Amino acid sequence: MGRGGDRRHTQAYDAELGMAVSLAQRGDEDGFATAYRLVHPGLLGYVRGLVGDDAEDVASDAWLEIARDLGRFRGDGAGFRGWTATIARHRALDHLRKQRRRPRTSLIEQDVLELPGRSDTVDAVLESLSTQRALGQLRELPPDQAEAVLLRVVVGLDGPAAARVLGKRPGAVRTAAYRGLKRLAEQLSSGSGPEGAADAARGVVKDET
C-alpha cells in the first residue's frame, strides 16, 4: 500500500480511537475497552523494548494511571497515543530506577520522526522478523536510536509527538531514528535477517536521505 493509503488507514484508526476515548471519558465501559484494544499492543511493544520481561507489569501500572487520569486528557486519537506513551515511559523509567539498571533495549533519544509510513521503513523489516528477533536487533542499537525507532514503528507516533514523549527537539529525534534504521539495514545486509529484509531496510533509509 502506498503512503497515501497508509495515511488514510492511520486517520481512520485515530478517528475510531478518538471516538472511543470520548465515550470512555463519559463513563462508557465499551469505549474504554475499544481504546484499550487499539492502543495496548503498540504500547506493550514499546514498554517491552524499555524493560524487557517486566513489560506486562509496567504496562498494567501505566493503564491504571491512564484510567485514573482519563478525565484530564484533552485531544484526539493521535494525541491519546502520545499521551499514553508518555505515561508508559514514565512508569518504565521509574521501574528501571528502582532496579538500578538501564533499559535492556537501546532506548532512544528523542528525535523521532518524520519517517516514512509504516509500510516503508524498518517496519517492513520488523514485520518479517519474529517479535523476539526484532527486539534483539533493536538491542544492538544505542539507546537513543532504539527508542526513536520503537516510538515510530511500534507506537506509530509522528515526529512532533515522539519528540514530546521524549522531551527533545523533533530534529534530534528524526536524526536518531534515521541512524537507527540505517544501522538496522546494515545489520540485515550482513546476513542477520531473512532474505529480502535488508533490501527493504535499505529502501527505507534511502527515502530518508
mmCIF file with all atom_site columns, C-alpha atoms in Angstrom:
data_model
loop_
_atom_site.group_PDB
_atom_site.id
_atom_site.type_symbol
_atom_site.label_atom_id
_atom_site.label_alt_id
_atom_site.label_comp_id
_atom_site.label_asym_id
_atom_site.label_entity_id
_atom_site.label_seq_id
_atom_site.pdbx_PDB_ins_code
_atom_site.Cartn_x
_atom_site.Cartn_y
_atom_site.Cartn_z
_atom_site.occupancy
_atom_site.B_iso_or_equiv
_atom_site.pdbx_formal_charge
_atom_site.auth_seq_id
_atom_site.auth_comp_id
_atom_site.auth_asym_id
_atom_site.auth_atom_id
_atom_site.pdbx_PDB_model_num
ATOM 1   C CA . MET A 1 1   ? 0.000   0.000   0.000  1.00 0.00 ? 1   MET A CA 1
ATOM 2   C CA . GLY A 1 2   ? 1.289   3.471   -0.853 1.00 0.00 ? 2   GLY A CA 1
ATOM 3   C CA . ARG A 1 3   ? 1.815   6.195   1.673  1.00 0.00 ? 3   ARG A CA 1
ATOM 4   C CA . GLY A 1 4   ? -1.498  7.813   0.782  1.00 0.00 ? 4   GLY A CA 1
ATOM 5   C CA . GLY A 1 5   ? -3.342  4.621   1.695  1.00 0.00 ? 5   GLY A CA 1
ATOM 6   C CA . ASP A 1 6   ? -1.263  4.270   4.819  1.00 0.00 ? 6   ASP A CA 1
ATOM 7   C CA . ARG A 1 7   ? -2.172  7.796   5.907  1.00 0.00 ? 7   ARG A CA 1
ATOM 8   C CA . ARG A 1 8   ? -5.844  7.113   5.306  1.00 0.00 ? 8   ARG A CA 1
ATOM 9   C CA . HIS A 1 9   ? -5.610  3.973   7.409  1.00 0.00 ? 9   HIS A CA 1
ATOM 10  C CA . THR A 1 10  ? -3.943  5.898   10.237 1.00 0.00 ? 10  THR A CA 1
ATOM 11  C CA . GLN A 1 11  ? -6.558  8.650   10.047 1.00 0.00 ? 11  GLN A CA 1
ATOM 12  C CA . ALA A 1 12  ? -9.376  6.108   10.243 1.00 0.00 ? 12  ALA A CA 1
ATOM 13  C CA . TYR A 1 13  ? -7.649  4.374   13.154 1.00 0.00 ? 13  TYR A CA 1
ATOM 14  C CA . ASP A 1 14  ? -7.213  7.631   15.050 1.00 0.00 ? 14  ASP A CA 1
ATOM 15  C CA . ALA A 1 15  ? -10.789 8.679   14.323 1.00 0.00 ? 15  ALA A CA 1
ATOM 16  C CA . GLU A 1 16  ? -12.073 5.438   15.844 1.00 0.00 ? 16  GLU A CA 1
ATOM 17  C CA . LEU A 1 17  ? -9.720  5.832   18.783 1.00 0.00 ? 17  LEU A CA 1
ATOM 18  C CA . GLY A 1 18  ? -10.746 9.442   19.364 1.00 0.00 ? 18  GLY A CA 1
ATOM 19  C CA . MET A 1 19  ? -14.411 8.467   19.432 1.00 0.00 ? 19  MET A CA 1
ATOM 20  C CA . ALA A 1 20  ? -13.712 5.603   21.851 1.00 0.00 ? 20  ALA A CA 1
ATOM 21  C CA . VAL A 1 21  ? -11.766 7.895   24.177 1.00 0.00 ? 21  VAL A CA 1
ATOM 22  C CA . SER A 1 22  ? -14.552 10.461  24.133 1.00 0.00 ? 22  SER A CA 1
ATOM 23  C CA . LEU A 1 23  ? -17.074 7.781   25.112 1.00 0.00 ? 23  LEU A CA 1
ATOM 24  C CA . ALA A 1 24  ? -14.747 6.429   27.808 1.00 0.00 ? 24  ALA A CA 1
ATOM 25  C CA . GLN A 1 25  ? -14.427 9.897   29.325 1.00 0.00 ? 25  GLN A CA 1
ATOM 26  C CA . ARG A 1 26  ? -18.199 9.915   29.703 1.00 0.00 ? 26  ARG A CA 1
ATOM 27  C CA . GLY A 1 27  ? -18.092 6.648   31.605 1.00 0.00 ? 27  GLY A CA 1
ATOM 28  C CA . ASP A 1 28  ? -18.759 4.256   28.733 1.00 0.00 ? 28  ASP A CA 1
ATOM 29  C CA . GLU A 1 29  ? -17.019 0.959   29.533 1.00 0.00 ? 29  GLU A CA 1
ATOM 30  C CA . ASP A 1 30  ? -17.193 -0.265  25.933 1.00 0.00 ? 30  ASP A CA 1
ATOM 31  C CA . GLY A 1 31  ? -15.494 2.937   24.840 1.00 0.00 ? 31  GLY A CA 1
ATOM 32  C CA . PHE A 1 32  ? -12.621 2.321   27.233 1.00 0.00 ? 32  PHE A CA 1
ATOM 33  C CA . ALA A 1 33  ? -12.388 -1.311  26.113 1.00 0.00 ? 33  ALA A CA 1
ATOM 34  C CA . THR A 1 34  ? -12.116 -0.181  22.493 1.00 0.00 ? 34  THR A CA 1
ATOM 35  C CA . ALA A 1 35  ? -9.436  2.387   23.327 1.00 0.00 ? 35  ALA A CA 1
ATOM 36  C CA . TYR A 1 36  ? -7.506  -0.281  25.208 1.00 0.00 ? 36  TYR A CA 1
ATOM 37  C CA . ARG A 1 37  ? -7.791  -2.731  22.310 1.00 0.00 ? 37  ARG A CA 1
ATOM 38  C CA . LEU A 1 38  ? -6.495  -0.172  19.832 1.00 0.00 ? 38  LEU A CA 1
ATOM 39  C CA . VAL A 1 39  ? -3.625  1.186   21.911 1.00 0.00 ? 39  VAL A CA 1
ATOM 40  C CA . HIS A 1 40  ? -2.385  -1.666  24.092 1.00 0.00 ? 40  HIS A CA 1
ATOM 41  C CA . PRO A 1 41  ? -0.496  -3.806  21.535 1.00 0.00 ? 41  PRO A CA 1
ATOM 42  C CA . GLY A 1 42  ? 1.742   -0.936  20.439 1.00 0.00 ? 42  GLY A CA 1
ATOM 43  C CA . LEU A 1 43  ? 2.116   0.389   23.968 1.00 0.00 ? 43  LEU A CA 1
ATOM 44  C CA . LEU A 1 44  ? 3.128   -3.034  25.269 1.00 0.00 ? 44  LEU A CA 1
ATOM 45  C CA . GLY A 1 45  ? 5.672   -3.432  22.476 1.00 0.00 ? 45  GLY A CA 1
ATOM 46  C CA . TYR A 1 46  ? 7.176   -0.053  23.356 1.00 0.00 ? 46  TYR A CA 1
ATOM 47  C CA . VAL A 1 47  ? 7.376   -0.892  27.065 1.00 0.00 ? 47  VAL A CA 1
ATOM 48  C CA . ARG A 1 48  ? 8.868   -4.299  26.296 1.00 0.00 ? 48  ARG A CA 1
ATOM 49  C CA . GLY A 1 49  ? 11.582  -2.515  24.361 1.00 0.00 ? 49  GLY A CA 1
ATOM 50  C CA . LEU A 1 50  ? 12.375  -0.486  27.500 1.00 0.00 ? 50  LEU A CA 1
ATOM 51  C CA . VAL A 1 51  ? 12.105  -3.014  30.331 1.00 0.00 ? 51  VAL A CA 1
ATOM 52  C CA . GLY A 1 52  ? 12.144  -6.444  28.681 1.00 0.00 ? 52  GLY A CA 1
ATOM 53  C CA . ASP A 1 53  ? 10.379  -9.253  30.518 1.00 0.00 ? 53  ASP A CA 1
ATOM 54  C CA . ASP A 1 54  ? 8.776   -6.902  33.053 1.00 0.00 ? 54  ASP A CA 1
ATOM 55  C CA . ALA A 1 55  ? 6.707   -5.225  30.333 1.00 0.00 ? 55  ALA A CA 1
ATOM 56  C CA . GLU A 1 56  ? 3.329   -6.712  31.331 1.00 0.00 ? 56  GLU A CA 1
ATOM 57  C CA . ASP A 1 57  ? 3.582   -5.414  34.895 1.00 0.00 ? 57  ASP A CA 1
ATOM 58  C CA . VAL A 1 58  ? 4.790   -1.980  33.849 1.00 0.00 ? 58  VAL A CA 1
ATOM 59  C CA . ALA A 1 59  ? 2.099   -1.684  31.178 1.00 0.00 ? 59  ALA A CA 1
ATOM 60  C CA . SER A 1 60  ? -0.542  -2.637  33.752 1.00 0.00 ? 60  SER A CA 1
ATOM 61  C CA . ASP A 1 61  ? 0.675   0.147   36.043 1.00 0.00 ? 61  ASP A CA 1
ATOM 62  C CA . ALA A 1 62  ? 0.537   2.552   33.109 1.00 0.00 ? 62  ALA A CA 1
ATOM 63  C CA . TRP A 1 63  ? -3.061  1.597   32.316 1.00 0.00 ? 63  TRP A CA 1
ATOM 64  C CA . LEU A 1 64  ? -4.077  2.127   35.928 1.00 0.00 ? 64  LEU A CA 1
ATOM 65  C CA . GLU A 1 65  ? -2.735  5.666   35.676 1.00 0.00 ? 65  GLU A CA 1
ATOM 66  C CA . ILE A 1 66  ? -4.333  6.184   32.266 1.00 0.00 ? 66  ILE A CA 1
ATOM 67  C CA . ALA A 1 67  ? -7.725  5.109   33.598 1.00 0.00 ? 67  ALA A CA 1
ATOM 68  C CA . ARG A 1 68  ? -7.353  7.278   36.695 1.00 0.00 ? 68  ARG A CA 1
ATOM 69  C CA . ASP A 1 69  ? -6.399  10.421  34.787 1.00 0.00 ? 69  ASP A CA 1
ATOM 70  C CA . LEU A 1 70  ? -8.508  9.878   31.671 1.00 0.00 ? 70  LEU A CA 1
ATOM 71  C CA . GLY A 1 71  ? -10.789 12.793  32.514 1.00 0.00 ? 71  GLY A CA 1
ATOM 72  C CA . ARG A 1 72  ? -7.830  15.179  32.317 1.00 0.00 ? 72  ARG A CA 1
ATOM 73  C CA . PHE A 1 73  ? -6.889  14.208  28.771 1.00 0.00 ? 73  PHE A CA 1
ATOM 74  C CA . ARG A 1 74  ? -7.676  16.711  26.047 1.00 0.00 ? 74  ARG A CA 1
ATOM 75  C CA . GLY A 1 75  ? -7.089  15.837  22.435 1.00 0.00 ? 75  GLY A CA 1
ATOM 76  C CA . ASP A 1 76  ? -7.829  13.482  19.549 1.00 0.00 ? 76  ASP A CA 1
ATOM 77  C CA . GLY A 1 77  ? -6.889  9.874   18.835 1.00 0.00 ? 77  GLY A CA 1
ATOM 78  C CA . ALA A 1 78  ? -3.339  10.699  17.771 1.00 0.00 ? 78  ALA A CA 1
ATOM 79  C CA . GLY A 1 79  ? -2.928  12.832  20.884 1.00 0.00 ? 79  GLY A CA 1
ATOM 80  C CA . PHE A 1 80  ? -4.156  9.967   23.055 1.00 0.00 ? 80  PHE A CA 1
ATOM 81  C CA . ARG A 1 81  ? -1.488  7.652   21.655 1.00 0.00 ? 81  ARG A CA 1
ATOM 82  C CA . GLY A 1 82  ? 1.189   10.185  22.517 1.00 0.00 ? 82  GLY A CA 1
ATOM 83  C CA . TRP A 1 83  ? -0.285  10.799  25.984 1.00 0.00 ? 83  TRP A CA 1
ATOM 84  C CA . THR A 1 84  ? -0.411  7.096   26.831 1.00 0.00 ? 84  THR A CA 1
ATOM 85  C CA . ALA A 1 85  ? 3.147   6.591   25.523 1.00 0.00 ? 85  ALA A CA 1
ATOM 86  C CA . THR A 1 86  ? 4.373   9.373   27.814 1.00 0.00 ? 86  THR A CA 1
ATOM 87  C CA . ILE A 1 87  ? 2.717   7.755   30.836 1.00 0.00 ? 87  ILE A CA 1
ATOM 88  C CA . ALA A 1 88  ? 4.097   4.337   29.914 1.00 0.00 ? 88  ALA A CA 1
ATOM 89  C CA . ARG A 1 89  ? 7.587   5.768   29.500 1.00 0.00 ? 89  ARG A CA 1
ATOM 90  C CA . HIS A 1 90  ? 7.480   7.385   32.944 1.00 0.00 ? 90  HIS A CA 1
ATOM 91  C CA . ARG A 1 91  ? 6.351   4.117   34.514 1.00 0.00 ? 91  ARG A CA 1
ATOM 92  C CA . ALA A 1 92  ? 9.102   2.224   32.675 1.00 0.00 ? 92  ALA A CA 1
ATOM 93  C CA . LEU A 1 93  ? 11.822  4.657   33.781 1.00 0.00 ? 93  LEU A CA 1
ATOM 94  C CA . ASP A 1 94  ? 10.531  4.528   37.370 1.00 0.00 ? 94  ASP A CA 1
ATOM 95  C CA . HIS A 1 95  ? 10.742  0.748   37.197 1.00 0.00 ? 95  HIS A CA 1
ATOM 96  C CA . LEU A 1 96  ? 14.292  0.860   35.864 1.00 0.00 ? 96  LEU A CA 1
ATOM 97  C CA . ARG A 1 97  ? 15.389  3.354   38.513 1.00 0.00 ? 97  ARG A CA 1
ATOM 98  C CA . LYS A 1 98  ? 14.033  1.102   41.227 1.00 0.00 ? 98  LYS A CA 1
ATOM 99  C CA . GLN A 1 99  ? 16.023  -1.784  39.824 1.00 0.00 ? 99  GLN A CA 1
ATOM 100 C CA . ARG A 1 100 ? 19.122  0.382   39.425 1.00 0.00 ? 100 ARG A CA 1
ATOM 101 C CA . ARG A 1 101 ? 19.741  -0.673  35.875 1.00 0.00 ? 101 ARG A CA 1
ATOM 102 C CA . ARG A 1 102 ? 19.487  0.752   32.402 1.00 0.00 ? 102 ARG A CA 1
ATOM 103 C CA . PRO A 1 103 ? 16.899  -0.305  29.826 1.00 0.00 ? 103 PRO A CA 1
ATOM 104 C CA . ARG A 1 104 ? 17.591  -3.675  28.241 1.00 0.00 ? 104 ARG A CA 1
ATOM 105 C CA . THR A 1 105 ? 16.982  -2.342  24.787 1.00 0.00 ? 105 THR A CA 1
ATOM 106 C CA . SER A 1 106 ? 18.797  0.504   23.316 1.00 0.00 ? 106 SER A CA 1
ATOM 107 C CA . LEU A 1 107 ? 16.416  3.155   24.241 1.00 0.00 ? 107 LEU A CA 1
ATOM 108 C CA . ILE A 1 108 ? 16.367  6.069   22.190 1.00 0.00 ? 108 ILE A CA 1
ATOM 109 C CA . GLU A 1 109 ? 16.879  9.675   22.175 1.00 0.00 ? 109 GLU A CA 1
ATOM 110 C CA . GLN A 1 110 ? 14.154  11.841  21.242 1.00 0.00 ? 110 GLN A CA 1
ATOM 111 C CA . ASP A 1 111 ? 14.052  12.782  17.793 1.00 0.00 ? 111 ASP A CA 1
ATOM 112 C CA . VAL A 1 112 ? 11.667  10.517  16.392 1.00 0.00 ? 112 VAL A CA 1
ATOM 113 C CA . LEU A 1 113 ? 10.496  11.056  13.272 1.00 0.00 ? 113 LEU A CA 1
ATOM 114 C CA . GLU A 1 114 ? 9.102   12.144  10.284 1.00 0.00 ? 114 GLU A CA 1
ATOM 115 C CA . LEU A 1 115 ? 9.925   8.793   8.895  1.00 0.00 ? 115 LEU A CA 1
ATOM 116 C CA . PRO A 1 116 ? 8.004   7.195   6.059  1.00 0.00 ? 116 PRO A CA 1
ATOM 117 C CA . GLY A 1 117 ? 4.739   5.406   6.708  1.00 0.00 ? 117 GLY A CA 1
ATOM 118 C CA . ARG A 1 118 ? 4.528   2.024   8.399  1.00 0.00 ? 118 ARG A CA 1
ATOM 119 C CA . SER A 1 119 ? 4.580   0.218   5.057  1.00 0.00 ? 119 SER A CA 1
ATOM 120 C CA . ASP A 1 120 ? 8.009   1.676   4.245  1.00 0.00 ? 120 ASP A CA 1
ATOM 121 C CA . THR A 1 121 ? 10.835  1.566   6.733  1.00 0.00 ? 121 THR A CA 1
ATOM 122 C CA . VAL A 1 122 ? 12.276  -0.831  9.111  1.00 0.00 ? 122 VAL A CA 1
ATOM 123 C CA . ASP A 1 123 ? 8.630   -1.620  9.568  1.00 0.00 ? 123 ASP A CA 1
ATOM 124 C CA . ALA A 1 124 ? 8.934   -3.911  6.583  1.00 0.00 ? 124 ALA A CA 1
ATOM 125 C CA . VAL A 1 125 ? 11.967  -5.448  8.231  1.00 0.00 ? 125 VAL A CA 1
ATOM 126 C CA . LEU A 1 126 ? 10.439  -5.803  11.671 1.00 0.00 ? 126 LEU A CA 1
ATOM 127 C CA . GLU A 1 127 ? 7.275   -7.366  10.284 1.00 0.00 ? 127 GLU A CA 1
ATOM 128 C CA . SER A 1 128 ? 9.402   -10.022 8.596  1.00 0.00 ? 128 SER A CA 1
ATOM 129 C CA . LEU A 1 129 ? 11.027  -10.959 11.898 1.00 0.00 ? 129 LEU A CA 1
ATOM 130 C CA . SER A 1 130 ? 9.535   -12.502 15.000 1.00 0.00 ? 130 SER A CA 1
ATOM 131 C CA . THR A 1 131 ? 8.948   -10.103 17.897 1.00 0.00 ? 131 THR A CA 1
ATOM 132 C CA . GLN A 1 132 ? 11.870  -11.548 19.831 1.00 0.00 ? 132 GLN A CA 1
ATOM 133 C CA . ARG A 1 133 ? 14.242  -11.283 16.886 1.00 0.00 ? 133 ARG A CA 1
ATOM 134 C CA . ALA A 1 134 ? 13.124  -7.742  16.181 1.00 0.00 ? 134 ALA A CA 1
ATOM 135 C CA . LEU A 1 135 ? 13.759  -6.716  19.783 1.00 0.00 ? 135 LEU A CA 1
ATOM 136 C CA . GLY A 1 136 ? 17.107  -8.463  19.625 1.00 0.00 ? 136 GLY A CA 1
ATOM 137 C CA . GLN A 1 137 ? 18.086  -6.310  16.648 1.00 0.00 ? 137 GLN A CA 1
ATOM 138 C CA . LEU A 1 138 ? 16.950  -3.158  18.446 1.00 0.00 ? 138 LEU A CA 1
ATOM 139 C CA . ARG A 1 139 ? 19.055  -4.014  21.489 1.00 0.00 ? 139 ARG A CA 1
ATOM 140 C CA . GLU A 1 140 ? 22.120  -3.706  19.291 1.00 0.00 ? 140 GLU A CA 1
ATOM 141 C CA . LEU A 1 141 ? 21.395  -0.005  18.772 1.00 0.00 ? 141 LEU A CA 1
ATOM 142 C CA . PRO A 1 142 ? 22.438  2.898   21.007 1.00 0.00 ? 142 PRO A CA 1
ATOM 143 C CA . PRO A 1 143 ? 19.605  3.730   23.454 1.00 0.00 ? 143 PRO A CA 1
ATOM 144 C CA . ASP A 1 144 ? 18.532  6.983   21.798 1.00 0.00 ? 144 ASP A CA 1
ATOM 145 C CA . GLN A 1 145 ? 18.235  5.331   18.399 1.00 0.00 ? 145 GLN A CA 1
ATOM 146 C CA . ALA A 1 146 ? 16.373  2.300   19.710 1.00 0.00 ? 146 ALA A CA 1
ATOM 147 C CA . GLU A 1 147 ? 13.710  4.309   21.481 1.00 0.00 ? 147 GLU A CA 1
ATOM 148 C CA . ALA A 1 148 ? 13.182  6.543   18.475 1.00 0.00 ? 148 ALA A CA 1
ATOM 149 C CA . VAL A 1 149 ? 12.569  3.513   16.284 1.00 0.00 ? 149 VAL A CA 1
ATOM 150 C CA . LEU A 1 150 ? 10.234  1.977   18.882 1.00 0.00 ? 150 LEU A CA 1
ATOM 151 C CA . LEU A 1 151 ? 8.109   5.093   19.118 1.00 0.00 ? 151 LEU A CA 1
ATOM 152 C CA . ARG A 1 152 ? 7.839   5.447   15.345 1.00 0.00 ? 152 ARG A CA 1
ATOM 153 C CA . VAL A 1 153 ? 7.406   1.841   14.281 1.00 0.00 ? 153 VAL A CA 1
ATOM 154 C CA . VAL A 1 154 ? 5.776   0.172   17.286 1.00 0.00 ? 154 VAL A CA 1
ATOM 155 C CA . VAL A 1 155 ? 3.706   3.009   18.776 1.00 0.00 ? 155 VAL A CA 1
ATOM 156 C CA . GLY A 1 156 ? 3.220   4.736   15.426 1.00 0.00 ? 156 GLY A CA 1
ATOM 157 C CA . LEU A 1 157 ? 3.870   8.311   16.563 1.00 0.00 ? 157 LEU A CA 1
ATOM 158 C CA . ASP A 1 158 ? 4.841   11.068  14.159 1.00 0.00 ? 158 ASP A CA 1
ATOM 159 C CA . GLY A 1 159 ? 7.899   13.260  14.681 1.00 0.00 ? 159 GLY A CA 1
ATOM 160 C CA . PRO A 1 160 ? 6.436   16.014  16.871 1.00 0.00 ? 160 PRO A CA 1
ATOM 161 C CA . ALA A 1 161 ? 4.510   13.537  19.031 1.00 0.00 ? 161 ALA A CA 1
ATOM 162 C CA . ALA A 1 162 ? 7.567   11.344  19.584 1.00 0.00 ? 162 ALA A CA 1
ATOM 163 C CA . ALA A 1 163 ? 9.625   14.421  20.442 1.00 0.00 ? 163 ALA A CA 1
ATOM 164 C CA . ARG A 1 164 ? 7.072   15.426  23.079 1.00 0.00 ? 164 ARG A CA 1
ATOM 165 C CA . VAL A 1 165 ? 7.205   11.959  24.628 1.00 0.00 ? 165 VAL A CA 1
ATOM 166 C CA . LEU A 1 166 ? 10.990  12.117  24.809 1.00 0.00 ? 166 LEU A CA 1
ATOM 167 C CA . GLY A 1 167 ? 11.229  15.781  25.746 1.00 0.00 ? 167 GLY A CA 1
ATOM 168 C CA . LYS A 1 168 ? 13.527  16.533  22.829 1.00 0.00 ? 168 LYS A CA 1
ATOM 169 C CA . ARG A 1 169 ? 13.523  18.515  19.626 1.00 0.00 ? 169 ARG A CA 1
ATOM 170 C CA . PRO A 1 170 ? 11.873  16.855  16.601 1.00 0.00 ? 170 PRO A CA 1
ATOM 171 C CA . GLY A 1 171 ? 15.081  17.241  14.615 1.00 0.00 ? 171 GLY A CA 1
ATOM 172 C CA . ALA A 1 172 ? 17.088  15.312  17.184 1.00 0.00 ? 172 ALA A CA 1
ATOM 173 C CA . VAL A 1 173 ? 14.530  12.506  17.247 1.00 0.00 ? 173 VAL A CA 1
ATOM 174 C CA . ARG A 1 174 ? 14.471  12.381  13.467 1.00 0.00 ? 174 ARG A CA 1
ATOM 175 C CA . THR A 1 175 ? 18.259  12.049  13.383 1.00 0.00 ? 175 THR A CA 1
ATOM 176 C CA . ALA A 1 176 ? 18.273  9.280   15.994 1.00 0.00 ? 176 ALA A CA 1
ATOM 177 C CA . ALA A 1 177 ? 15.582  7.349   14.137 1.00 0.00 ? 177 ALA A CA 1
ATOM 178 C CA . TYR A 1 178 ? 17.369  7.713   10.814 1.00 0.00 ? 178 TYR A CA 1
ATOM 179 C CA . ARG A 1 179 ? 20.654  6.486   12.281 1.00 0.00 ? 179 ARG A CA 1
ATOM 180 C CA . GLY A 1 180 ? 18.912  3.574   13.985 1.00 0.00 ? 180 GLY A CA 1
ATOM 181 C CA . LEU A 1 181 ? 17.202  2.499   10.777 1.00 0.00 ? 181 LEU A CA 1
ATOM 182 C CA . LYS A 1 182 ? 20.443  2.786   8.849  1.00 0.00 ? 182 LYS A CA 1
ATOM 183 C CA . ARG A 1 183 ? 22.236  0.575   11.371 1.00 0.00 ? 183 ARG A CA 1
ATOM 184 C CA . LEU A 1 184 ? 19.438  -1.984  11.241 1.00 0.00 ? 184 LEU A CA 1
ATOM 185 C CA . ALA A 1 185 ? 19.713  -2.042  7.454  1.00 0.00 ? 185 ALA A CA 1
ATOM 186 C CA . GLU A 1 186 ? 23.467  -2.616  7.719  1.00 0.00 ? 186 GLU A CA 1
ATOM 187 C CA . GLN A 1 187 ? 22.958  -5.454  10.220 1.00 0.00 ? 187 GLN A CA 1
ATOM 188 C CA . LEU A 1 188 ? 20.436  -7.118  7.951  1.00 0.00 ? 188 LEU A CA 1
ATOM 189 C CA . SER A 1 189 ? 22.717  -6.653  4.945  1.00 0.00 ? 189 SER A CA 1
ATOM 190 C CA . SER A 1 190 ? 25.388  -8.633  6.778  1.00 0.00 ? 190 SER A CA 1
ATOM 191 C CA . GLY A 1 191 ? 23.081  -11.637 6.762  1.00 0.00 ? 191 GLY A CA 1
ATOM 192 C CA . SER A 1 192 ? 21.442  -11.453 10.204 1.00 0.00 ? 192 SER A CA 1
ATOM 193 C CA . GLY A 1 193 ? 17.949  -11.046 8.736  1.00 0.00 ? 193 GLY A CA 1
ATOM 194 C CA . PRO A 1 194 ? 15.761  -13.054 6.349  1.00 0.00 ? 194 PRO A CA 1
ATOM 195 C CA . GLU A 1 195 ? 16.233  -12.840 2.611  1.00 0.00 ? 195 GLU A CA 1
ATOM 196 C CA . GLY A 1 196 ? 14.797  -9.628  1.227  1.00 0.00 ? 196 GLY A CA 1
ATOM 197 C CA . ALA A 1 197 ? 14.652  -7.824  4.561  1.00 0.00 ? 197 ALA A CA 1
ATOM 198 C CA . ALA A 1 198 ? 17.926  -5.994  4.008  1.00 0.00 ? 198 ALA A CA 1
ATOM 199 C CA . ASP A 1 199 ? 16.680  -4.601  0.702  1.00 0.00 ? 199 ASP A CA 1
ATOM 200 C CA . ALA A 1 200 ? 13.522  -3.351  2.425  1.00 0.00 ? 200 ALA A CA 1
ATOM 201 C CA . ALA A 1 201 ? 15.551  -1.585  5.107  1.00 0.00 ? 201 ALA A CA 1
ATOM 202 C CA . ARG A 1 202 ? 17.896  -0.035  2.578  1.00 0.00 ? 202 ARG A CA 1
ATOM 203 C CA . GLY A 1 203 ? 14.925  1.302   0.667  1.00 0.00 ? 203 GLY A CA 1
ATOM 204 C CA . VAL A 1 204 ? 13.632  2.990   3.782  1.00 0.00 ? 204 VAL A CA 1
ATOM 205 C CA . VAL A 1 205 ? 16.939  4.578   4.658  1.00 0.00 ? 205 VAL A CA 1
ATOM 206 C CA . LYS A 1 206 ? 17.263  5.827   1.091  1.00 0.00 ? 206 LYS A CA 1
ATOM 207 C CA . ASP A 1 207 ? 13.890  7.550   1.419  1.00 0.00 ? 207 ASP A CA 1
ATOM 208 C CA . GLU A 1 208 ? 15.176  9.395   4.487  1.00 0.00 ? 208 GLU A CA 1
ATOM 209 C CA . THR A 1 209 ? 18.177  10.903  2.751  1.00 0.00 ? 209 THR A CA 1
#
